Coordinates of C-alpha atoms and ligand atoms in Angstrom, one line a residue:
M1 CA 141.9 85.2 88.5
G2 CA 139.2 83.9 86.2
E3 CA 135.5 84.0 86.8
F4 CA 135.2 80.4 88.0
E5 CA 138.2 80.6 90.3
L6 CA 136.7 83.8 91.8
I7 CA 133.3 82.1 92.4
R8 CA 135.0 79.0 93.9
N9 CA 137.4 80.9 96.1
Y10 CA 135.2 83.6 97.5
F11 CA 131.6 82.3 97.3
A12 CA 131.3 78.6 96.8
A13 CA 133.9 78.0 99.6
A14 CA 132.2 80.4 102.1
P15 CA 130.7 78.7 105.1
C16 CA 127.3 80.2 104.2
A17 CA 127.4 78.5 100.8
Q18 CA 127.4 75.0 102.3
L19 CA 124.2 72.8 102.1
G20 CA 121.7 73.0 104.9
E21 CA 118.1 72.7 105.7
G22 CA 115.9 73.5 102.7
V23 CA 118.8 73.6 100.2
A24 CA 118.9 70.4 98.2
L25 CA 121.5 71.7 95.7
G26 CA 123.7 74.8 96.0
I27 CA 126.3 76.7 93.9
G28 CA 127.8 74.9 90.9
D29 CA 124.9 73.7 88.7
D30 CA 122.6 75.7 86.3
C31 CA 120.0 76.1 89.1
A32 CA 120.0 75.6 92.8
L33 CA 117.2 73.5 94.2
L34 CA 115.2 74.5 97.3
S35 CA 112.8 72.2 99.2
V36 CA 109.8 73.8 100.6
A37 CA 107.8 71.9 103.2
A38 CA 104.2 71.0 102.4
G39 CA 101.8 73.7 103.5
E40 CA 104.4 76.5 103.0
Q41 CA 104.9 79.1 100.3
L42 CA 108.2 80.5 99.0
A43 CA 108.6 84.2 99.7
I44 CA 111.0 85.9 97.2
S45 CA 112.4 89.4 97.0
T46 CA 115.2 91.0 95.0
D47 CA 117.2 94.2 95.7
T48 CA 119.9 96.0 93.8
L49 CA 122.6 98.2 95.3
V50 CA 124.4 100.5 92.8
A51 CA 127.7 102.2 93.6
G52 CA 127.3 106.0 93.8
V53 CA 123.5 105.6 94.3
H54 CA 123.1 103.3 97.3
F55 CA 126.6 103.4 98.7
P56 CA 129.8 105.5 98.1
D57 CA 132.1 103.9 95.5
A58 CA 135.0 103.7 98.0
C59 CA 133.3 102.0 100.9
D60 CA 134.5 99.2 103.1
P61 CA 133.7 95.9 101.2
F62 CA 133.1 94.0 104.4
L63 CA 130.4 96.5 105.4
L64 CA 129.0 96.5 101.9
G65 CA 128.7 92.7 102.0
Q66 CA 126.8 92.8 105.3
R67 CA 124.5 95.6 104.2
A68 CA 123.7 94.1 100.8
L69 CA 122.2 91.0 102.4
G70 CA 120.8 92.7 105.4
V71 CA 118.6 95.1 103.4
S72 CA 117.2 92.2 101.3
A73 CA 116.6 89.9 104.2
S74 CA 114.5 92.7 105.7
D75 CA 111.9 92.1 103.0
L76 CA 111.5 88.5 104.3
A77 CA 111.0 89.9 107.8
A78 CA 108.3 92.2 106.5
M79 CA 106.3 89.2 105.1
G80 CA 106.8 87.1 108.2
A81 CA 108.9 84.6 106.2
S82 CA 111.4 82.3 107.7
P83 CA 114.8 82.9 106.0
L84 CA 116.1 80.1 103.7
A85 CA 118.6 81.2 101.1
F86 CA 119.9 83.9 98.7
T87 CA 121.6 84.4 95.4
L88 CA 124.1 87.1 94.6
A89 CA 124.6 88.8 91.2
L90 CA 127.8 90.7 91.4
T91 CA 129.1 93.2 88.8
L92 CA 132.7 94.3 89.4
P93 CA 134.8 96.8 87.6
E94 CA 137.9 94.8 88.3
V95 CA 139.0 91.8 90.3
S96 CA 140.7 92.6 93.6
A97 CA 141.4 89.7 95.9
A98 CA 141.5 91.9 99.0
W99 CA 138.1 93.5 98.1
L100 CA 136.5 90.1 97.4
E101 CA 137.8 88.5 100.5
A102 CA 136.5 91.3 102.7
F103 CA 133.2 91.5 100.8
A104 CA 132.6 87.7 101.1
R105 CA 133.4 87.9 104.8
G106 CA 130.8 90.6 105.4
L107 CA 128.3 88.7 103.4
N108 CA 129.0 85.5 105.2
E109 CA 128.7 87.2 108.6
M110 CA 125.2 88.6 107.8
A111 CA 124.2 85.3 106.2
Q112 CA 125.2 83.3 109.3
G113 CA 123.4 85.8 111.5
C114 CA 120.2 85.4 109.4
S115 CA 120.5 81.7 108.9
M116 CA 120.6 82.0 105.1
R117 CA 122.6 80.1 102.6
L118 CA 124.2 81.4 99.4
I119 CA 122.9 79.1 96.7
G120 CA 124.0 80.8 93.5
G121 CA 124.5 84.0 91.5
D122 CA 126.1 85.6 88.6
T123 CA 129.5 87.3 88.2
T124 CA 130.0 90.0 85.5
R125 CA 132.3 92.9 84.7
G126 CA 131.0 96.5 84.8
P127 CA 130.3 99.4 87.2
L128 CA 130.1 98.0 90.8
S129 CA 126.6 96.8 91.6
L130 CA 125.1 94.0 93.7
T131 CA 121.8 92.3 93.3
V132 CA 120.7 90.0 96.1
T133 CA 117.6 87.8 95.8
V134 CA 116.3 86.3 99.0
F135 CA 114.1 83.2 99.5
G136 CA 112.1 82.4 102.6
S137 CA 109.2 80.2 103.5
V138 CA 106.0 81.0 105.2
P139 CA 102.9 78.9 106.0
I140 CA 100.2 79.3 103.4
G141 CA 97.9 82.1 104.4
L142 CA 100.2 83.6 107.0
A143 CA 102.4 85.9 104.9
M144 CA 101.8 89.5 106.0
T145 CA 101.1 91.8 103.1
R146 CA 100.5 95.5 102.9
S147 CA 96.8 95.2 102.2
G148 CA 95.1 94.0 105.4
A149 CA 95.1 97.0 107.7
K150 CA 91.6 97.7 109.2
P151 CA 90.2 100.9 110.8
G152 CA 90.7 100.5 114.5
D153 CA 94.0 98.7 114.3
L154 CA 97.1 100.1 115.9
L155 CA 100.0 101.3 113.8
C156 CA 103.3 100.1 115.2
V157 CA 107.0 100.1 114.4
G158 CA 109.7 97.6 115.5
G159 CA 112.2 100.1 117.0
P160 CA 113.7 103.6 116.9
L161 CA 113.7 105.2 113.5
G162 CA 116.0 107.6 111.7
D163 CA 119.4 106.1 112.6
G164 CA 120.1 105.0 109.0
A165 CA 119.3 108.5 107.7
G166 CA 121.3 110.0 110.6
A167 CA 124.3 108.0 109.6
L168 CA 124.3 109.3 106.0
P169 CA 126.3 112.5 106.7
L170 CA 128.8 110.3 108.5
V171 CA 129.0 107.8 105.6
L172 CA 129.5 110.7 103.2
N173 CA 132.1 112.4 105.6
Q174 CA 130.0 115.5 105.8
R175 CA 129.8 115.7 109.5
S176 CA 131.5 114.3 112.6
A177 CA 130.4 113.5 116.1
E178 CA 131.5 111.8 119.3
A179 CA 132.7 108.2 118.9
S180 CA 129.8 106.5 120.7
T181 CA 127.2 108.4 118.6
T182 CA 129.1 107.8 115.4
Q183 CA 129.4 104.1 116.1
A184 CA 125.8 103.6 117.0
L185 CA 124.5 105.4 113.8
L186 CA 127.0 103.8 111.5
A187 CA 126.2 100.3 112.8
R188 CA 122.6 100.8 111.9
Y189 CA 123.5 101.9 108.4
W190 CA 126.2 99.3 107.6
S191 CA 124.8 96.3 109.3
P192 CA 121.0 96.7 109.4
Q193 CA 119.6 93.9 111.5
P194 CA 116.6 92.5 109.6
Q195 CA 113.7 91.9 112.1
L196 CA 113.2 88.3 111.1
E197 CA 112.2 87.0 114.5
L198 CA 109.7 89.8 115.0
G199 CA 108.3 89.2 111.6
M200 CA 107.7 85.6 112.4
A201 CA 106.2 86.5 115.8
L202 CA 103.7 88.8 114.1
R203 CA 102.4 86.0 111.8
G204 CA 98.6 85.6 112.3
K205 CA 98.5 88.8 114.4
A206 CA 99.6 91.8 112.3
T207 CA 97.0 92.7 109.6
S208 CA 99.6 94.4 107.4
S209 CA 103.3 94.9 107.5
L210 CA 106.3 96.2 105.5
D211 CA 109.9 97.1 106.2
I212 CA 110.7 100.8 106.3
S213 CA 113.3 101.5 103.6
D214 CA 112.3 104.8 102.1
G215 CA 111.1 106.6 105.3
L216 CA 108.2 106.1 107.7
L217 CA 105.7 108.4 106.0
A218 CA 106.4 107.2 102.5
D219 CA 106.3 103.5 103.4
C220 CA 103.2 103.9 105.6
G221 CA 101.6 105.5 102.5
H222 CA 102.0 102.1 100.8
I223 CA 100.1 100.4 103.6
A224 CA 97.3 103.1 103.5
T225 CA 97.0 102.7 99.7
A226 CA 97.1 98.9 99.6
S227 CA 94.7 98.6 102.5
G228 CA 92.3 101.4 101.4
V229 CA 92.5 103.0 104.8
G230 CA 94.0 106.2 106.4
L231 CA 96.8 106.2 108.9
R232 CA 97.2 108.7 111.7
I233 CA 100.7 109.0 113.1
E234 CA 101.2 110.7 116.5
R235 CA 104.4 112.7 116.1
D236 CA 105.4 112.4 119.7
K237 CA 105.2 108.7 119.7
V238 CA 107.7 108.1 116.9
P239 CA 110.6 106.4 118.7
M240 CA 114.2 107.8 118.2
S241 CA 117.5 106.6 119.5
D242 CA 119.6 108.5 122.0
A243 CA 122.4 108.5 119.3
L244 CA 120.1 110.3 116.8
R245 CA 119.0 112.9 119.4
A246 CA 122.6 113.5 120.3
F247 CA 123.7 113.9 116.7
F248 CA 120.9 116.1 115.3
D249 CA 118.8 119.0 116.6
A250 CA 115.2 118.1 117.4
D251 CA 113.9 119.0 114.0
E252 CA 116.6 117.2 112.0
A253 CA 116.1 114.1 114.2
L254 CA 112.4 114.1 113.7
N255 CA 112.8 114.6 110.0
A256 CA 115.3 111.6 109.8
A257 CA 112.8 109.4 111.7
L258 CA 109.8 110.4 109.5
S259 CA 111.3 110.8 106.1
G260 CA 114.8 109.4 106.1
G261 CA 115.4 106.0 104.5
D262 CA 117.5 103.0 105.4
D263 CA 115.7 102.1 108.7
Y264 CA 114.9 98.5 107.9
R265 CA 112.6 98.3 110.8
L266 CA 109.2 96.8 110.5
A267 CA 106.0 98.9 110.4
F268 CA 102.8 97.0 110.9
T269 CA 99.2 97.2 111.9
L270 CA 97.8 95.2 114.8
P271 CA 94.4 94.7 116.3
A272 CA 94.6 96.3 119.8
S273 CA 93.8 92.9 121.3
C274 CA 97.1 91.5 120.1
L275 CA 99.3 94.2 121.7
A276 CA 99.7 93.1 125.3
E277 CA 100.7 89.6 124.5
L278 CA 103.5 90.7 122.2
V279 CA 104.8 93.4 124.6
E280 CA 104.7 90.9 127.5
A281 CA 106.7 88.4 125.4
G282 CA 109.4 91.1 125.0
W283 CA 108.9 91.9 121.3
P284 CA 109.9 95.5 120.3
V285 CA 106.5 96.9 119.5
F286 CA 106.1 100.7 119.5
V287 CA 102.6 102.0 118.9
I288 CA 102.8 105.2 116.9
G289 CA 99.2 105.7 115.7
Q290 CA 96.0 104.2 114.4
V291 CA 94.4 103.0 111.3
V292 CA 91.3 105.1 110.4
D293 CA 88.7 105.3 107.7
G294 CA 89.8 107.4 104.8
R295 CA 93.0 107.5 102.9
G296 CA 96.6 108.7 103.1
V297 CA 99.0 109.3 106.0
V298 CA 98.5 112.2 108.4
L299 CA 101.0 113.3 111.1
I300 CA 99.4 114.9 114.1
D301 CA 100.9 116.8 117.0
E302 CA 99.8 116.5 120.7
Q303 CA 96.8 118.8 120.0
G304 CA 95.7 116.7 117.2
R305 CA 96.7 119.3 114.6
D306 CA 97.8 118.1 111.1
V307 CA 101.6 118.6 110.9
T308 CA 102.3 116.4 107.9
P309 CA 105.5 117.5 106.1
L310 CA 105.5 117.9 102.4
T311 CA 108.5 115.8 101.5
R312 CA 108.1 112.2 102.5
G313 CA 110.9 110.0 101.4
Y314 CA 113.3 108.9 98.7
Q315 CA 112.2 107.9 95.3
H316 CA 114.5 107.0 92.3
F317 CA 111.9 108.3 89.8
R318 CA 109.5 111.0 90.9
E319 CA 105.8 110.6 90.2
T320 CA 104.7 112.8 87.4
R321 CA 101.2 113.7 88.5
Ligands
ADP401 P1 125.6 79.8 84.1 O1 126.5 80.3 83.0 O2 125.1 78.4 83.9 O3 124.5 80.8 84.5 P2 127.6 80.6 85.8 O4 128.9 80.3 85.1 O5 127.2 82.1 85.7 O6 126.5 79.7 85.4 O7 127.8 80.3 87.4 C1 128.3 79.0 87.7 C2 127.7 78.7 89.1 O8 128.2 79.6 90.1 C3 126.2 78.8 89.2 O9 125.8 77.8 90.1 C4 126.0 80.1 89.8 O10 124.8 80.2 90.5 C5 127.2 80.3 90.7 N1 127.6 81.7 90.8 C6 128.0 82.6 89.9 N2 128.4 83.8 90.4 C7 128.1 83.7 91.7 C8 128.3 84.6 92.8 N3 128.7 85.8 92.7 N4 127.9 84.1 94.0 C9 127.5 82.9 94.2 N5 127.3 82.0 93.2 C10 127.7 82.4 92.0
MG402 MG1 125.6 83.0 84.5

């Protein structure tokens, strides 16, 4: 199978690659063309997944397809952008029809779930890696950045944390558990559900936002730095799923929720006056702490004692200072 046949069969023909709102020209030309409504800005983010680093070499291609797009779309959710389209740069060690078919199905499933269209990409030979670039639109002035948190705001997250990190020993076949626990954790790892609707609902309300990919403490550190504020997280308010609590002992579960990566839930700051309306409307908003004067992220116990752990999250390159 040649490069163009591969693109045609598995990507251009996929339901998610057909034209739709906002996509004036899709796969097949030198560029795709996106139409952005007047008064809107384009939100763009790119993520690379490398075999052996971000996923095991021999993983299920269907799940990989889902995950590759899910983690990227999560960045659109963090900004409050409405999802539009994505491109896929795929590097493959060899062409396997079965692998491509399953991968494209997984990708398509996530794309349909997120209302995103595949508009182009690149296909090359080499060690397995995937780069997904996502495009969304957001009304001018309403994108939620990391830099607007104000002392007095509440610090919130969009759901239980730690399941992605909890799934890792299962993904790596290092541990086993009851079927219901295994299923719940693996589902969060392999098909992270980007909180796109929540992101859009927070427009004009949240003062800062990001999606948690490297662990709660590490990612909240980015909000603290960008906003020039401190964050106090109350340890006992950090939400965790029943599956995580069943799988791990209390310390391991807390550690996964605080420092494990792969959550893809939103963390955001909110003026207290915005809370009731969001909760009443049924949005998943879990208050875990406050924005304070100062800098950095501090974890406190029920007595208000500083219990901040030393290790905070995953980094590909360690800071040298
Ligand atoms: P060019 O050489 O002009 O960059 P390519 O030959 O790489 O174009 O790709 C041909 C068309 O197929 C382009 O529209 C490109 O965006 C698209 N494409 C290539 N690889 C993929 C892929 N993996 N998924 C989706 N579209 C792809
Ligand atoms: Mg090319």
